[in-house]
Amino acid sequence: MDDPFAILGLPRSADLGRADVDRAYFAALEAAHPDKVAGGDEAARRRAELAAARINEAYRALRTPVGRLETLCRLGGIDLDSSDPKRGAPMPDTAFLTEMIERREAIEAARRAGAGALEDLRDAVEDEADEAVAQARRALAGGDVAAAARALVRRRYLARLLDEIEEAMS
Amino acid sequence: MAYSEKVIDHYENPRNVGSLDKKDPKVGTGIVGAPACGDVMKLQIKVEDGVIVDAKFKTYGCGSAIASSSLVTEWVKGMAVDEATKIQNKQIAEELSLPPVKIHCSVLAEDAIKAAIEDYQRKQQAEASAAEEATGS
């Protein structure tokens, strides 16, 4: 499994900022740039291109705070993009899923209520999504990958809800 | 990704969207989620004399998840509860020609109908034991 932190020469940390990641990305790209080996043989050029592609992929994984947290979970053994019951995204409890259904129904009600009701709903969900990210960060700082994964799954659900609220607003 | 005609049909004209009264002892409610994609599915059945007389669903997810739950509500209406427990995701996936990456949507629909049946059976057992207590037998 690729470690995007290692590819960019970064420590595995939830506390990195976008500036740290950008700096590491450009430094890694610079070091691996195909032009640097333009005079070299075909095989060397291809290796350089491959390295650049891996660096770009690592950067895509790490450029957002959520991407960094999800990557740390994956490196800790829980892949949030997988539905595998053991190593994949953990199932939220029924109470949370019920809430997600009820809040979809609240979108309809808010749309009918008008006068900023959808905006209020959006602000509330945004705050909860931010809180879930903060929880995941705290959990990872404490070495609890499972708790971080649960928080990040909640964030995914809240992000989906947010998309639907924004769609209702447009 | 190309959806099959049947998926598009169920997606554009979903059958049985809505809710049943979850407090009704004849109603079983199943709520399941796909954590990797943030989908959530609620499937409810109403049972009379061992037969599913009504089914409703609400799914917030992709077209395949909506189509899978829509199809299941259509199938189970008029079906005996025992028969409905035998529905398998493979049948759903085949009927809708789901591609491999969307198989988990049919799994979700199978989990939802099973959860709804379990909820109904739990309610029936609770009612039966409450009735026993009431008659003192």
PDB file of C-alpha atoms in Angstrom:
ATOM      1  CA  MET A   1       0.000   0.000   0.000  1.00  0.00           C
ATOM      2  CA  ASP A   2       1.305   3.407  -0.977  1.00  0.00           C
ATOM      3  CA  ASP A   3       1.992   5.861   1.809  1.00  0.00           C
ATOM      4  CA  PRO A   4       1.317   9.332   0.389  1.00  0.00           C
ATOM      5  CA  PHE A   5       3.050  10.940   3.385  1.00  0.00           C
ATOM      6  CA  ALA A   6       6.238   9.021   2.647  1.00  0.00           C
ATOM      7  CA  ILE A   7       6.040   9.839  -1.078  1.00  0.00           C
ATOM      8  CA  LEU A   8       5.977  13.548  -0.244  1.00  0.00           C
ATOM      9  CA  GLY A   9       8.559  13.168   2.526  1.00  0.00           C
ATOM     10  CA  LEU A  10       6.075  14.255   5.206  1.00  0.00           C
ATOM     11  CA  PRO A  11       5.556  12.862   8.704  1.00  0.00           C
ATOM     12  CA  ARG A  12       2.331  10.883   9.251  1.00  0.00           C
ATOM     13  CA  SER A  13       0.547  13.610  11.127  1.00  0.00           C
ATOM     14  CA  ALA A  14      -2.981  14.995  11.361  1.00  0.00           C
ATOM     15  CA  ASP A  15      -1.579  18.397  12.265  1.00  0.00           C
ATOM     16  CA  LEU A  16      -0.074  19.237   8.883  1.00  0.00           C
ATOM     17  CA  GLY A  17      -1.461  22.306   7.166  1.00  0.00           C
ATOM     18  CA  ARG A  18      -2.109  22.910   3.486  1.00  0.00           C
ATOM     19  CA  ALA A  19       1.084  25.001   3.300  1.00  0.00           C
ATOM     20  CA  ASP A  20       3.200  22.081   4.595  1.00  0.00           C
ATOM     21  CA  VAL A  21       1.674  19.759   2.014  1.00  0.00           C
ATOM     22  CA  ASP A  22       2.077  22.264  -0.838  1.00  0.00           C
ATOM     23  CA  ARG A  23       5.716  22.864   0.051  1.00  0.00           C
ATOM     24  CA  ALA A  24       6.497  19.137   0.215  1.00  0.00           C
ATOM     25  CA  TYR A  25       4.621  18.550  -3.047  1.00  0.00           C
ATOM     26  CA  PHE A  26       6.550  21.143  -5.041  1.00  0.00           C
ATOM     27  CA  ALA A  27       9.854  19.991  -3.561  1.00  0.00           C
ATOM     28  CA  ALA A  28       9.109  16.368  -4.456  1.00  0.00           C
ATOM     29  CA  LEU A  29       7.985  17.320  -7.984  1.00  0.00           C
ATOM     30  CA  GLU A  30      11.100  19.411  -8.467  1.00  0.00           C
ATOM     31  CA  ALA A  31      13.334  16.523  -7.430  1.00  0.00           C
ATOM     32  CA  ALA A  32      11.574  14.088  -9.732  1.00  0.00           C
ATOM     33  CA  HIS A  33      10.951  16.372 -12.698  1.00  0.00           C
ATOM     34  CA  PRO A  34      11.298  14.539 -16.048  1.00  0.00           C
ATOM     35  CA  ASP A  35      13.107  17.557 -17.545  1.00  0.00           C
ATOM     36  CA  LYS A  36      15.953  16.961 -15.112  1.00  0.00           C
ATOM     37  CA  VAL A  37      16.685  13.703 -16.804  1.00  0.00           C
ATOM     38  CA  ALA A  38      15.842  14.897 -20.325  1.00  0.00           C
ATOM     39  CA  GLY A  39      19.310  13.959 -21.459  1.00  0.00           C
ATOM     40  CA  GLY A  40      19.071  10.536 -19.864  1.00  0.00           C
ATOM     41  CA  ASP A  41      17.909   7.358 -21.502  1.00  0.00           C
ATOM     42  CA  GLU A  42      14.307   6.408 -22.228  1.00  0.00           C
ATOM     43  CA  ALA A  43      13.999   4.137 -19.172  1.00  0.00           C
ATOM     44  CA  ALA A  44      15.180   6.885 -16.823  1.00  0.00           C
ATOM     45  CA  ARG A  45      12.690   9.328 -18.323  1.00  0.00           C
ATOM     46  CA  ARG A  46       9.841   6.856 -17.866  1.00  0.00           C
ATOM     47  CA  ARG A  47      10.844   6.250 -14.262  1.00  0.00           C
ATOM     48  CA  ALA A  48      10.802   9.993 -13.671  1.00  0.00           C
ATOM     49  CA  GLU A  49       7.323  10.292 -15.192  1.00  0.00           C
ATOM     50  CA  LEU A  50       6.071   7.460 -13.047  1.00  0.00           C
ATOM     51  CA  ALA A  51       7.504   9.117  -9.942  1.00  0.00           C
ATOM     52  CA  ALA A  52       5.780  12.391 -10.863  1.00  0.00           C
ATOM     53  CA  ALA A  53       2.468  10.570 -11.287  1.00  0.00           C
ATOM     54  CA  ARG A  54       2.825   9.018  -7.828  1.00  0.00           C
ATOM     55  CA  ILE A  55       3.629  12.407  -6.350  1.00  0.00           C
ATOM     56  CA  ASN A  56       0.518  13.917  -7.942  1.00  0.00           C
ATOM     57  CA  GLU A  57      -1.587  11.071  -6.592  1.00  0.00           C
ATOM     58  CA  ALA A  58      -0.135  11.505  -3.115  1.00  0.00           C
ATOM     59  CA  TYR A  59      -0.855  15.232  -3.283  1.00  0.00           C
ATOM     60  CA  ARG A  60      -4.486  14.622  -4.276  1.00  0.00           C
ATOM     61  CA  ALA A  61      -4.862  12.366  -1.230  1.00  0.00           C
ATOM     62  CA  LEU A  62      -3.319  14.833   1.211  1.00  0.00           C
ATOM     63  CA  ARG A  63      -4.245  18.308   0.046  1.00  0.00           C
ATOM     64  CA  THR A  64      -7.450  18.591   2.118  1.00  0.00           C
ATOM     65  CA  PRO A  65      -7.721  18.119   5.898  1.00  0.00           C
ATOM     66  CA  VAL A  66     -10.314  15.354   5.429  1.00  0.00           C
ATOM     67  CA  GLY A  67      -8.073  13.658   2.847  1.00  0.00           C
ATOM     68  CA  ARG A  68      -5.180  13.642   5.339  1.00  0.00           C
ATOM     69  CA  LEU A  69      -7.360  12.180   8.111  1.00  0.00           C
ATOM     70  CA  GLU A  70      -8.850   9.540   5.809  1.00  0.00           C
ATOM     71  CA  THR A  71      -5.355   8.621   4.599  1.00  0.00           C
ATOM     72  CA  LEU A  72      -4.145   8.259   8.197  1.00  0.00           C
ATOM     73  CA  CYS A  73      -7.076   5.912   8.851  1.00  0.00           C
ATOM     74  CA  ARG A  74      -6.225   3.873   5.765  1.00  0.00           C
ATOM     75  CA  LEU A  75      -2.595   3.595   6.894  1.00  0.00           C
ATOM     76  CA  GLY A  76      -3.943   2.602  10.314  1.00  0.00           C
ATOM     77  CA  GLY A  77      -5.873  -0.280   8.746  1.00  0.00           C
ATOM     78  CA  ILE A  78      -9.342   1.163   8.044  1.00  0.00           C
ATOM     79  CA  ASP A  79     -10.118   2.047   4.440  1.00  0.00           C
ATOM     80  CA  LEU A  80     -13.135   4.368   4.354  1.00  0.00           C
ATOM     81  CA  ASP A  81     -13.687   3.717   0.645  1.00  0.00           C
ATOM     82  CA  SER A  82     -14.223   0.030   1.274  1.00  0.00           C
ATOM     83  CA  SER A  83     -17.441  -1.663   2.419  1.00  0.00           C
ATOM     84  CA  ASP A  84     -15.543  -4.575   3.941  1.00  0.00           C
ATOM     85  CA  PRO A  85     -17.076  -5.120   7.402  1.00  0.00           C
ATOM     86  CA  LYS A  86     -13.683  -5.579   9.059  1.00  0.00           C
ATOM     87  CA  ARG A  87     -11.253  -3.303   7.240  1.00  0.00           C
ATOM     88  CA  GLY A  88     -13.741  -0.941   5.595  1.00  0.00           C
ATOM     89  CA  ALA A  89     -15.868   2.013   6.665  1.00  0.00           C
ATOM     90  CA  PRO A  90     -17.599   1.232   9.978  1.00  0.00           C
ATOM     91  CA  MET A  91     -21.420   1.145   9.950  1.00  0.00           C
ATOM     92  CA  PRO A  92     -23.013   4.016  11.856  1.00  0.00           C
ATOM     93  CA  ASP A  93     -25.609   3.051  14.446  1.00  0.00           C
ATOM     94  CA  THR A  94     -29.305   2.927  13.562  1.00  0.00           C
ATOM     95  CA  ALA A  95     -30.065   6.055  15.579  1.00  0.00           C
ATOM     96  CA  PHE A  96     -27.699   8.077  13.390  1.00  0.00           C
ATOM     97  CA  LEU A  97     -29.098   6.584  10.167  1.00  0.00           C
ATOM     98  CA  THR A  98     -32.638   7.327  11.348  1.00  0.00           C
ATOM     99  CA  GLU A  99     -31.567  10.888  12.029  1.00  0.00           C
ATOM    100  CA  MET A 100     -30.141  11.145   8.503  1.00  0.00           C
ATOM    101  CA  ILE A 101     -33.531  10.110   7.072  1.00  0.00           C
ATOM    102  CA  GLU A 102     -35.460  12.478   9.304  1.00  0.00           C
ATOM    103  CA  ARG A 103     -33.200  15.377   8.427  1.00  0.00           C
ATOM    104  CA  ARG A 104     -33.811  14.763   4.723  1.00  0.00           C
ATOM    105  CA  GLU A 105     -37.468  15.126   5.513  1.00  0.00           C
ATOM    106  CA  ALA A 106     -36.607  18.358   7.333  1.00  0.00           C
ATOM    107  CA  ILE A 107     -35.125  19.714   4.072  1.00  0.00           C
ATOM    108  CA  GLU A 108     -38.566  19.561   2.499  1.00  0.00           C
ATOM    109  CA  ALA A 109     -40.144  21.263   5.510  1.00  0.00           C
ATOM    110  CA  ALA A 110     -37.461  23.972   5.510  1.00  0.00           C
ATOM    111  CA  ARG A 111     -37.957  24.612   1.810  1.00  0.00           C
ATOM    112  CA  ARG A 112     -41.641  25.201   2.424  1.00  0.00           C
ATOM    113  CA  ALA A 113     -40.954  27.347   5.502  1.00  0.00           C
ATOM    114  CA  GLY A 114     -38.731  29.659   3.421  1.00  0.00           C
ATOM    115  CA  ALA A 115     -37.157  32.770   5.011  1.00  0.00           C
ATOM    116  CA  GLY A 116     -33.711  31.412   5.710  1.00  0.00           C
ATOM    117  CA  ALA A 117     -34.802  28.033   7.084  1.00  0.00           C
ATOM    118  CA  LEU A 118     -32.618  26.165   4.590  1.00  0.00           C
ATOM    119  CA  GLU A 119     -29.675  28.431   5.395  1.00  0.00           C
ATOM    120  CA  ASP A 120     -30.094  27.669   9.110  1.00  0.00           C
ATOM    121  CA  LEU A 121     -30.178  23.960   8.348  1.00  0.00           C
ATOM    122  CA  ARG A 122     -27.073  24.250   6.176  1.00  0.00           C
ATOM    123  CA  ASP A 123     -25.179  26.168   8.879  1.00  0.00           C
ATOM    124  CA  ALA A 124     -26.097  23.574  11.508  1.00  0.00           C
ATOM    125  CA  VAL A 125     -25.001  20.656   9.328  1.00  0.00           C
ATOM    126  CA  GLU A 126     -21.770  22.439   8.386  1.00  0.00           C
ATOM    127  CA  ASP A 127     -20.964  22.903  12.077  1.00  0.00           C
ATOM    128  CA  GLU A 128     -21.631  19.233  12.766  1.00  0.00           C
ATOM    129  CA  ALA A 129     -19.439  18.150   9.856  1.00  0.00           C
ATOM    130  CA  ASP A 130     -16.628  20.395  11.149  1.00  0.00           C
ATOM    131  CA  GLU A 131     -17.071  18.923  14.611  1.00  0.00           C
ATOM    132  CA  ALA A 132     -16.826  15.399  13.188  1.00  0.00           C
ATOM    133  CA  VAL A 133     -13.526  16.337  11.516  1.00  0.00           C
ATOM    134  CA  ALA A 134     -12.256  17.793  14.803  1.00  0.00           C
ATOM    135  CA  GLN A 135     -13.272  14.588  16.598  1.00  0.00           C
ATOM    136  CA  ALA A 136     -11.440  12.480  14.047  1.00  0.00           C
ATOM    137  CA  ARG A 137      -8.334  14.598  14.483  1.00  0.00           C
ATOM    138  CA  ARG A 138      -8.447  14.248  18.273  1.00  0.00           C
ATOM    139  CA  ALA A 139      -9.021  10.491  17.998  1.00  0.00           C
ATOM    140  CA  LEU A 140      -6.037  10.072  15.670  1.00  0.00           C
ATOM    141  CA  ALA A 141      -3.868  12.196  17.948  1.00  0.00           C
ATOM    142  CA  GLY A 142      -4.785   9.723  20.689  1.00  0.00           C
ATOM    143  CA  GLY A 143      -4.030   6.747  18.435  1.00  0.00           C
ATOM    144  CA  ASP A 144      -7.680   5.633  18.199  1.00  0.00           C
ATOM    145  CA  VAL A 145      -8.093   4.841  14.494  1.00  0.00           C
ATOM    146  CA  ALA A 146     -11.481   3.145  14.955  1.00  0.00           C
ATOM    147  CA  ALA A 147     -12.998   6.209  16.649  1.00  0.00           C
ATOM    148  CA  ALA A 148     -11.515   8.448  13.949  1.00  0.00           C
ATOM    149  CA  ALA A 149     -13.042   6.246  11.248  1.00  0.00           C
ATOM    150  CA  ARG A 150     -16.466   6.427  12.910  1.00  0.00           C
ATOM    151  CA  ALA A 151     -16.273  10.226  13.016  1.00  0.00           C
ATOM    152  CA  LEU A 152     -15.167  10.377   9.374  1.00  0.00           C
ATOM    153  CA  VAL A 153     -18.076   8.168   8.294  1.00  0.00           C
ATOM    154  CA  ARG A 154     -20.421  10.579  10.087  1.00  0.00           C
ATOM    155  CA  ARG A 155     -18.741  13.397   8.188  1.00  0.00           C
ATOM    156  CA  ARG A 156     -19.379  11.605   4.883  1.00  0.00           C
ATOM    157  CA  TYR A 157     -23.053  11.298   5.707  1.00  0.00           C
ATOM    158  CA  LEU A 158     -23.221  14.949   6.745  1.00  0.00           C
ATOM    159  CA  ALA A 159     -21.431  15.984   3.548  1.00  0.00           C
ATOM    160  CA  ARG A 160     -24.039  14.140   1.493  1.00  0.00           C
ATOM    161  CA  LEU A 161     -26.791  15.813   3.479  1.00  0.00           C
ATOM    162  CA  LEU A 162     -25.126  19.167   2.869  1.00  0.00           C
ATOM    163  CA  ASP A 163     -25.080  18.538  -0.896  1.00  0.00           C
ATOM    164  CA  GLU A 164     -28.799  17.922  -0.808  1.00  0.00           C
ATOM    165  CA  ILE A 165     -29.494  21.038   1.256  1.00  0.00           C
ATOM    166  CA  GLU A 166     -27.463  23.116  -1.191  1.00  0.00           C
ATOM    167  CA  GLU A 167     -29.312  21.547  -4.097  1.00  0.00           C
ATOM    168  CA  ALA A 168     -32.606  22.513  -2.433  1.00  0.00           C
ATOM    169  CA  MET A 169     -31.311  26.079  -2.050  1.00  0.00           C
ATOM    170  CA  SER A 170     -30.375  26.496  -5.689  1.00  0.00           C
TER     171      SER A 170
ATOM    172  CA  MET B   1     -21.376   4.983 -15.767  1.00  0.00           C
ATOM    173  CA  ALA B   2     -24.198   3.619 -17.861  1.00  0.00           C
ATOM    174  CA  TYR B   3     -27.259   2.568 -15.931  1.00  0.00           C
ATOM    175  CA  SER B   4     -29.490  -0.183 -17.286  1.00  0.00           C
ATOM    176  CA  GLU B   5     -32.940   0.728 -18.571  1.00  0.00           C
ATOM    177  CA  LYS B   6     -34.573  -0.902 -15.564  1.00  0.00           C
ATOM    178  CA  VAL B   7     -32.476   1.127 -13.130  1.00  0.00           C
ATOM    179  CA  ILE B   8     -33.368   4.339 -14.947  1.00  0.00           C
ATOM    180  CA  ASP B   9     -37.041   3.381 -14.947  1.00  0.00           C
ATOM    181  CA  HIS B  10     -37.086   2.766 -11.180  1.00  0.00           C
ATOM    182  CA  TYR B  11     -34.999   5.878 -10.586  1.00  0.00           C
ATOM    183  CA  GLU B  12     -37.272   8.131 -12.605  1.00  0.00           C
ATOM    184  CA  ASN B  13     -40.518   6.476 -11.500  1.00  0.00           C
ATOM    185  CA  PRO B  14     -39.747   4.999  -8.115  1.00  0.00           C
ATOM    186  CA  ARG B  15     -42.485   2.731  -6.792  1.00  0.00           C
ATOM    187  CA  ASN B  16     -43.796   2.944  -3.264  1.00  0.00           C
ATOM    188  CA  VAL B  17     -41.872   5.972  -2.040  1.00  0.00           C
ATOM    189  CA  GLY B  18     -43.063   7.056   1.371  1.00  0.00           C
ATOM    190  CA  SER B  19     -43.475   6.007   4.962  1.00  0.00           C
ATOM    191  CA  LEU B  20     -45.698   3.749   7.025  1.00  0.00           C
ATOM    192  CA  ASP B  21     -46.465   4.356  10.700  1.00  0.00           C
ATOM    193  CA  LYS B  22     -43.446   2.858  12.431  1.00  0.00           C
ATOM    194  CA  LYS B  23     -45.401   2.561  15.705  1.00  0.00           C
ATOM    195  CA  ASP B  24     -48.031   0.302  14.105  1.00  0.00           C
ATOM    196  CA  PRO B  25     -47.442  -3.255  15.409  1.00  0.00           C
ATOM    197  CA  LYS B  26     -48.181  -4.563  11.912  1.00  0.00           C
ATOM    198  CA  VAL B  27     -45.352  -2.458  10.448  1.00  0.00           C
ATOM    199  CA  GLY B  28     -41.711  -3.485  10.346  1.00  0.00           C
ATOM    200  CA  THR B  29     -39.020  -0.875   9.677  1.00  0.00           C
ATOM    201  CA  GLY B  30     -35.523  -1.545   8.409  1.00  0.00           C
ATOM    202  CA  ILE B  31     -32.947   1.232   8.268  1.00  0.00           C
ATOM    203  CA  VAL B  32     -29.540   0.456   6.800  1.00  0.00           C
ATOM    204  CA  GLY B  33     -26.631   2.455   5.479  1.00  0.00           C
ATOM    205  CA  ALA B  34     -23.635   2.089   3.195  1.00  0.00           C
ATOM    206  CA  PRO B  35     -20.924   3.863   5.200  1.00  0.00           C
ATOM    207  CA  ALA B  36     -18.414   4.039   2.346  1.00  0.00           C
ATOM    208  CA  CYS B  37     -20.716   6.185   0.209  1.00  0.00           C
ATOM    209  CA  GLY B  38     -23.038   7.788   2.768  1.00  0.00           C
ATOM    210  CA  ASP B  39     -26.192   6.157   1.377  1.00  0.00           C
ATOM    211  CA  VAL B  40     -29.091   5.522   3.714  1.00  0.00           C
ATOM    212  CA  MET B  41     -32.137   3.369   3.030  1.00  0.00           C
ATOM    213  CA  LYS B  42     -35.389   2.952   4.973  1.00  0.00           C
ATOM    214  CA  LEU B  43     -37.686   0.113   3.966  1.00  0.00           C
ATOM    215  CA  GLN B  44     -40.996  -0.608   5.684  1.00  0.00           C
ATOM    216  CA  ILE B  45     -43.481  -3.433   5.359  1.00  0.00           C
ATOM    217  CA  LYS B  46     -47.035  -3.854   6.637  1.00  0.00           C
ATOM    218  CA  VAL B  47     -48.042  -7.422   7.413  1.00  0.00           C
ATOM    219  CA  GLU B  48     -51.510  -8.917   7.745  1.00  0.00           C
ATOM    220  CA  ASP B  49     -52.045 -12.652   8.348  1.00  0.00           C
ATOM    221  CA  GLY B  50     -48.448 -13.434   7.460  1.00  0.00           C
ATOM    222  CA  VAL B  51     -48.643 -11.627   4.135  1.00  0.00           C
ATOM    223  CA  ILE B  52     -46.948  -8.339   3.239  1.00  0.00           C
ATOM    224  CA  VAL B  53     -49.839  -6.103   2.201  1.00  0.00           C
ATOM    225  CA  ASP B  54     -47.896  -2.873   1.771  1.00  0.00           C
ATOM    226  CA  ALA B  55     -44.296  -1.728   1.418  1.00  0.00           C
ATOM    227  CA  LYS B  56     -42.723   1.715   1.309  1.00  0.00           C
ATOM    228  CA  PHE B  57     -39.190   3.014   1.054  1.00  0.00           C
ATOM    229  CA  LYS B  58     -37.119   6.147   1.290  1.00  0.00           C
ATOM    230  CA  THR B  59     -33.605   5.955  -0.068  1.00  0.00           C
ATOM    231  CA  TYR B  60     -31.081   8.749  -0.168  1.00  0.00           C
ATOM    232  CA  GLY B  61     -28.346   7.489  -2.399  1.00  0.00           C
ATOM    233  CA  CYS B  62     -27.359   6.736  -5.967  1.00  0.00           C
ATOM    234  CA  GLY B  63     -29.672   5.573  -8.754  1.00  0.00           C
ATOM    235  CA  SER B  64     -28.803   1.913  -8.174  1.00  0.00           C
ATOM    236  CA  ALA B  65     -29.645   2.125  -4.464  1.00  0.00           C
ATOM    237  CA  ILE B  66     -32.975   3.809  -5.223  1.00  0.00           C
ATOM    238  CA  ALA B  67     -33.777   1.265  -7.943  1.00  0.00           C
ATOM    239  CA  SER B  68     -32.827  -1.694  -5.697  1.00  0.00           C
ATOM    240  CA  SER B  69     -35.123  -0.571  -2.897  1.00  0.00           C
ATOM    241  CA  SER B  70     -37.923   0.376  -5.286  1.00  0.00           C
ATOM    242  CA  LEU B  71     -37.732  -3.070  -6.881  1.00  0.00           C
ATOM    243  CA  VAL B  72     -37.784  -4.862  -3.520  1.00  0.00           C
ATOM    244  CA  THR B  73     -40.920  -3.016  -2.370  1.00  0.00           C
ATOM    245  CA  GLU B  74     -42.560  -4.023  -5.628  1.00  0.00           C
ATOM    246  CA  TRP B  75     -41.539  -7.655  -5.216  1.00  0.00           C
ATOM    247  CA  VAL B  76     -42.560  -8.119  -1.603  1.00  0.00           C
ATOM    248  CA  LYS B  77     -46.079  -6.728  -1.893  1.00  0.00           C
ATOM    249  CA  GLY B  78     -48.398  -9.720  -1.685  1.00  0.00           C
ATOM    250  CA  MET B  79     -45.563 -12.015  -0.662  1.00  0.00           C
ATOM    251  CA  ALA B  80     -45.647 -14.174   2.476  1.00  0.00           C
ATOM    252  CA  VAL B  81     -43.176 -12.954   5.111  1.00  0.00           C
ATOM    253  CA  ASP B  82     -41.343 -16.314   5.027  1.00  0.00           C
ATOM    254  CA  GLU B  83     -40.901 -15.986   1.296  1.00  0.00           C
ATOM    255  CA  ALA B  84     -39.622 -12.417   1.559  1.00  0.00           C
ATOM    256  CA  THR B  85     -36.842 -13.493   3.933  1.00  0.00           C
ATOM    257  CA  LYS B  86     -35.439 -15.538   1.047  1.00  0.00           C
ATOM    258  CA  ILE B  87     -34.848 -12.563  -1.255  1.00  0.00           C
ATOM    259  CA  GLN B  88     -31.183 -12.360  -2.137  1.00  0.00           C
ATOM    260  CA  ASN B  89     -29.127  -9.494  -3.428  1.00  0.00           C
ATOM    261  CA  LYS B  90     -28.126 -11.616  -6.436  1.00  0.00           C
ATOM    262  CA  GLN B  91     -31.715 -11.654  -7.693  1.00  0.00           C
ATOM    263  CA  ILE B  92     -31.928  -7.868  -7.347  1.00  0.00           C
ATOM    264  CA  ALA B  93     -28.592  -7.313  -9.090  1.00  0.00           C
ATOM    265  CA  GLU B  94     -29.608  -9.642 -11.930  1.00  0.00           C
ATOM    266  CA  GLU B  95     -33.011  -8.054 -12.418  1.00  0.00           C
ATOM    267  CA  LEU B  96     -31.470  -4.576 -12.612  1.00  0.00           C
ATOM    268  CA  SER B  97     -28.293  -5.673 -14.461  1.00  0.00           C
ATOM    269  CA  LEU B  98     -26.155  -3.892 -11.863  1.00  0.00           C
ATOM    270  CA  PRO B  99     -22.454  -3.602 -12.709  1.00  0.00           C
ATOM    271  CA  PRO B 100     -19.965  -5.068 -10.168  1.00  0.00           C
ATOM    272  CA  VAL B 101     -19.241  -1.667  -8.581  1.00  0.00           C
ATOM    273  CA  LYS B 102     -22.949  -1.293  -7.761  1.00  0.00           C
ATOM    274  CA  ILE B 103     -23.534  -4.752  -6.287  1.00  0.00           C
ATOM    275  CA  HIS B 104     -23.328  -3.265  -2.789  1.00  0.00           C
ATOM    276  CA  CYS B 105     -26.545  -1.340  -3.549  1.00  0.00           C
ATOM    277  CA  SER B 106     -28.418  -4.630  -3.968  1.00  0.00           C
ATOM    278  CA  VAL B 107     -26.806  -5.922  -0.755  1.00  0.00           C
ATOM    279  CA  LEU B 108     -28.154  -2.840   0.979  1.00  0.00           C
ATOM    280  CA  ALA B 109     -31.684  -3.564  -0.269  1.00  0.00           C
ATOM    281  CA  GLU B 110     -31.440  -7.189   0.913  1.00  0.00           C
ATOM    282  CA  ASP B 111     -30.221  -6.010   4.335  1.00  0.00           C
ATOM    283  CA  ALA B 112     -33.078  -3.485   4.483  1.00  0.00           C
ATOM    284  CA  ILE B 113     -35.865  -5.992   3.802  1.00  0.00           C
ATOM    285  CA  LYS B 114     -34.311  -8.472   6.281  1.00  0.00           C
ATOM    286  CA  ALA B 115     -34.068  -5.730   8.923  1.00  0.00           C
ATOM    287  CA  ALA B 116     -37.707  -4.737   8.307  1.00  0.00           C
ATOM    288  CA  ILE B 117     -38.872  -8.343   8.711  1.00  0.00           C
ATOM    289  CA  GLU B 118     -36.807  -8.758  11.898  1.00  0.00           C
ATOM    290  CA  ASP B 119     -38.290  -5.560  13.301  1.00  0.00           C
ATOM    291  CA  TYR B 120     -41.802  -6.802  12.516  1.00  0.00           C
ATOM    292  CA  GLN B 121     -41.118 -10.193  14.130  1.00  0.00           C
ATOM    293  CA  ARG B 122     -39.658  -8.532  17.226  1.00  0.00           C
ATOM    294  CA  LYS B 123     -42.814  -6.448  17.557  1.00  0.00           C
ATOM    295  CA  GLN B 124     -45.022  -9.527  17.175  1.00  0.00           C
ATOM    296  CA  GLN B 125     -43.100 -11.394  19.876  1.00  0.00           C
ATOM    297  CA  ALA B 126     -43.310  -8.402  22.195  1.00  0.00           C
ATOM    298  CA  GLU B 127     -47.055  -8.222  21.588  1.00  0.00           C
ATOM    299  CA  ALA B 128     -47.503 -11.941  22.154  1.00  0.00           C
ATOM    300  CA  SER B 129     -45.639 -11.897  25.457  1.00  0.00           C
ATOM    301  CA  ALA B 130     -47.530  -8.768  26.541  1.00  0.00           C
ATOM    302  CA  ALA B 131     -50.805 -10.554  25.746  1.00  0.00           C
ATOM    303  CA  GLU B 132     -49.668 -13.604  27.714  1.00  0.00           C
ATOM    304  CA  GLU B 133     -48.902 -11.467  30.718  1.00  0.00           C
ATOM    305  CA  ALA B 134     -52.243  -9.725  30.436  1.00  0.00           C
ATOM    306  CA  THR B 135     -54.154 -13.016  30.498  1.00  0.00           C
ATOM    307  CA  GLY B 136     -51.868 -14.373  33.226  1.00  0.00           C
ATOM    308  CA  SER B 137     -51.183 -17.609  31.373  1.00  0.00           C
TER     309      SER B 137
END
